[in-house]
């Protein structure tokens, strides 16, 4: 009897959490001037440092290489390879992933890459740049691949090396990629609501 109740409580909690996730995704989808396809994560690397996942959308669903993959929290990655019914997503923790990104407050521009320890690093930032801990780093307005203003990460404490002309800017990813269950594949974006969508299957 006790085991049955524990199982039922666990199932109920899981259903409530799933409902909360889906409500957040629906709200995000309605607010953003983007065209989305919702996908579920089928499998992920069995690693402490996840760099890719497989989702249940593919070529037959209109998914193409380089399409951005996002969640309500921010940028998760991009489509790397496409099969008929599934796709391989390169997560932003992959060492080969990079994105041009400004700080949301002072618009300081840098390049975000994986740092190799479940974190990100913003490089190319001049040592005298106005970057402070706690501010948000977002995708660039000039990116041909990613929609502008998508959260990438939060700045930890910037560091300055004595012999370097640049800051070391560690970031905490906005998306916890190790816990991904549902994601959005961005198939098109609009410059403003009501505009003609722009294809996102190519460009960098």
PDB file of N, CA and C in Angstrom, residues 108-109 122-130 159-169:
ATOM      1  N   UNK A 108      28.632  45.395 -24.673  1.00  0.00           N
ATOM      2  CA  UNK A 108      30.024  45.000 -24.913  1.00  0.00           C
ATOM      3  C   UNK A 108      30.014  43.692 -25.692  1.00  0.00           C
ATOM      4  N   UNK A 109      30.696  43.671 -26.837  1.00  0.00           N
ATOM      5  CA  UNK A 109      30.634  42.520 -27.731  1.00  0.00           C
ATOM      6  C   UNK A 109      31.789  41.555 -27.495  1.00  0.00           C
ATOM      7  N   UNK A 122      33.378  34.111 -22.442  1.00  0.00           N
ATOM      8  CA  UNK A 122      33.244  35.192 -23.407  1.00  0.00           C
ATOM      9  C   UNK A 122      34.638  35.738 -23.668  1.00  0.00           C
ATOM     10  N   UNK A 123      35.085  35.651 -24.904  1.00  0.00           N
ATOM     11  CA  UNK A 123      36.441  36.053 -25.251  1.00  0.00           C
ATOM     12  C   UNK A 123      36.435  37.283 -26.156  1.00  0.00           C
ATOM     13  N   UNK A 124      37.625  37.871 -26.325  1.00  0.00           N
ATOM     14  CA  UNK A 124      37.749  39.041 -27.192  1.00  0.00           C
ATOM     15  C   UNK A 124      37.223  40.318 -26.573  1.00  0.00           C
ATOM     16  N   UNK A 125      37.089  40.340 -25.248  1.00  0.00           N
ATOM     17  CA  UNK A 125      36.565  41.516 -24.545  1.00  0.00           C
ATOM     18  C   UNK A 125      37.736  42.356 -24.034  1.00  0.00           C
ATOM     19  N   UNK A 126      37.881  43.616 -24.465  1.00  0.00           N
ATOM     20  CA  UNK A 126      38.987  44.464 -24.000  1.00  0.00           C
ATOM     21  C   UNK A 126      39.008  44.578 -22.477  1.00  0.00           C
ATOM     22  N   UNK A 127      40.207  44.675 -21.899  1.00  0.00           N
ATOM     23  CA  UNK A 127      40.354  44.657 -20.442  1.00  0.00           C
ATOM     24  C   UNK A 127      39.693  45.849 -19.756  1.00  0.00           C
ATOM     25  N   UNK A 128      39.478  46.945 -20.487  1.00  0.00           N
ATOM     26  CA  UNK A 128      38.831  48.113 -19.888  1.00  0.00           C
ATOM     27  C   UNK A 128      37.330  48.158 -20.179  1.00  0.00           C
ATOM     28  N   UNK A 129      36.761  47.071 -20.714  1.00  0.00           N
ATOM     29  CA  UNK A 129      35.345  47.054 -21.067  1.00  0.00           C
ATOM     30  C   UNK A 129      34.466  47.047 -19.815  1.00  0.00           C
ATOM     31  N   UNK A 130      33.281  47.603 -19.953  1.00  0.00           N
ATOM     32  CA  UNK A 130      32.333  47.714 -18.846  1.00  0.00           C
ATOM     33  C   UNK A 130      31.487  46.446 -18.764  1.00  0.00           C
ATOM     34  N   UNK A 159      37.783  38.549 -14.948  1.00  0.00           N
ATOM     35  CA  UNK A 159      39.155  38.567 -14.443  1.00  0.00           C
ATOM     36  C   UNK A 159      40.077  39.211 -15.466  1.00  0.00           C
ATOM     37  N   UNK A 160      41.113  39.878 -14.977  1.00  0.00           N
ATOM     38  CA  UNK A 160      42.102  40.504 -15.847  1.00  0.00           C
ATOM     39  C   UNK A 160      43.473  39.917 -15.577  1.00  0.00           C
ATOM     40  N   UNK A 161      44.075  39.349 -16.617  1.00  0.00           N
ATOM     41  CA  UNK A 161      45.442  38.841 -16.482  1.00  0.00           C
ATOM     42  C   UNK A 161      46.415  40.001 -16.711  1.00  0.00           C
ATOM     43  N   UNK A 162      47.472  40.054 -15.940  1.00  0.00           N
ATOM     44  CA  UNK A 162      48.398  41.191 -16.006  1.00  0.00           C
ATOM     45  C   UNK A 162      48.965  41.399 -17.405  1.00  0.00           C
ATOM     46  N   UNK A 163      49.280  40.328 -18.078  1.00  0.00           N
ATOM     47  CA  UNK A 163      49.947  40.448 -19.375  1.00  0.00           C
ATOM     48  C   UNK A 163      48.982  40.457 -20.556  1.00  0.00           C
ATOM     49  N   UNK A 164      47.690  40.439 -20.282  1.00  0.00           N
ATOM     50  CA  UNK A 164      46.712  40.332 -21.362  1.00  0.00           C
ATOM     51  C   UNK A 164      46.011  41.665 -21.621  1.00  0.00           C
ATOM     52  N   UNK A 165      45.649  41.880 -22.873  1.00  0.00           N
ATOM     53  CA  UNK A 165      44.879  43.065 -23.252  1.00  0.00           C
ATOM     54  C   UNK A 165      43.380  42.818 -23.143  1.00  0.00           C
ATOM     55  N   UNK A 166      43.007  41.583 -22.761  1.00  0.00           N
ATOM     56  CA  UNK A 166      41.595  41.207 -22.745  1.00  0.00           C
ATOM     57  C   UNK A 166      41.155  40.693 -21.382  1.00  0.00           C
ATOM     58  N   UNK A 167      39.867  40.810 -21.129  1.00  0.00           N
ATOM     59  CA  UNK A 167      39.252  40.253 -19.934  1.00  0.00           C
ATOM     60  C   UNK A 167      38.970  38.768 -20.126  1.00  0.00           C
ATOM     61  N   UNK A 168      39.013  38.033 -19.048  1.00  0.00           N
ATOM     62  CA  UNK A 168      38.482  36.677 -19.021  1.00  0.00           C
ATOM     63  C   UNK A 168      37.093  36.769 -18.397  1.00  0.00           C
ATOM     64  N   UNK A 169      36.069  36.409 -19.183  1.00  0.00           N
ATOM     65  CA  UNK A 169      34.692  36.583 -18.726  1.00  0.00           C
ATOM     66  C   UNK A 169      33.981  35.229 -18.685  1.00  0.00           C
TER      67      UNK A 169
END
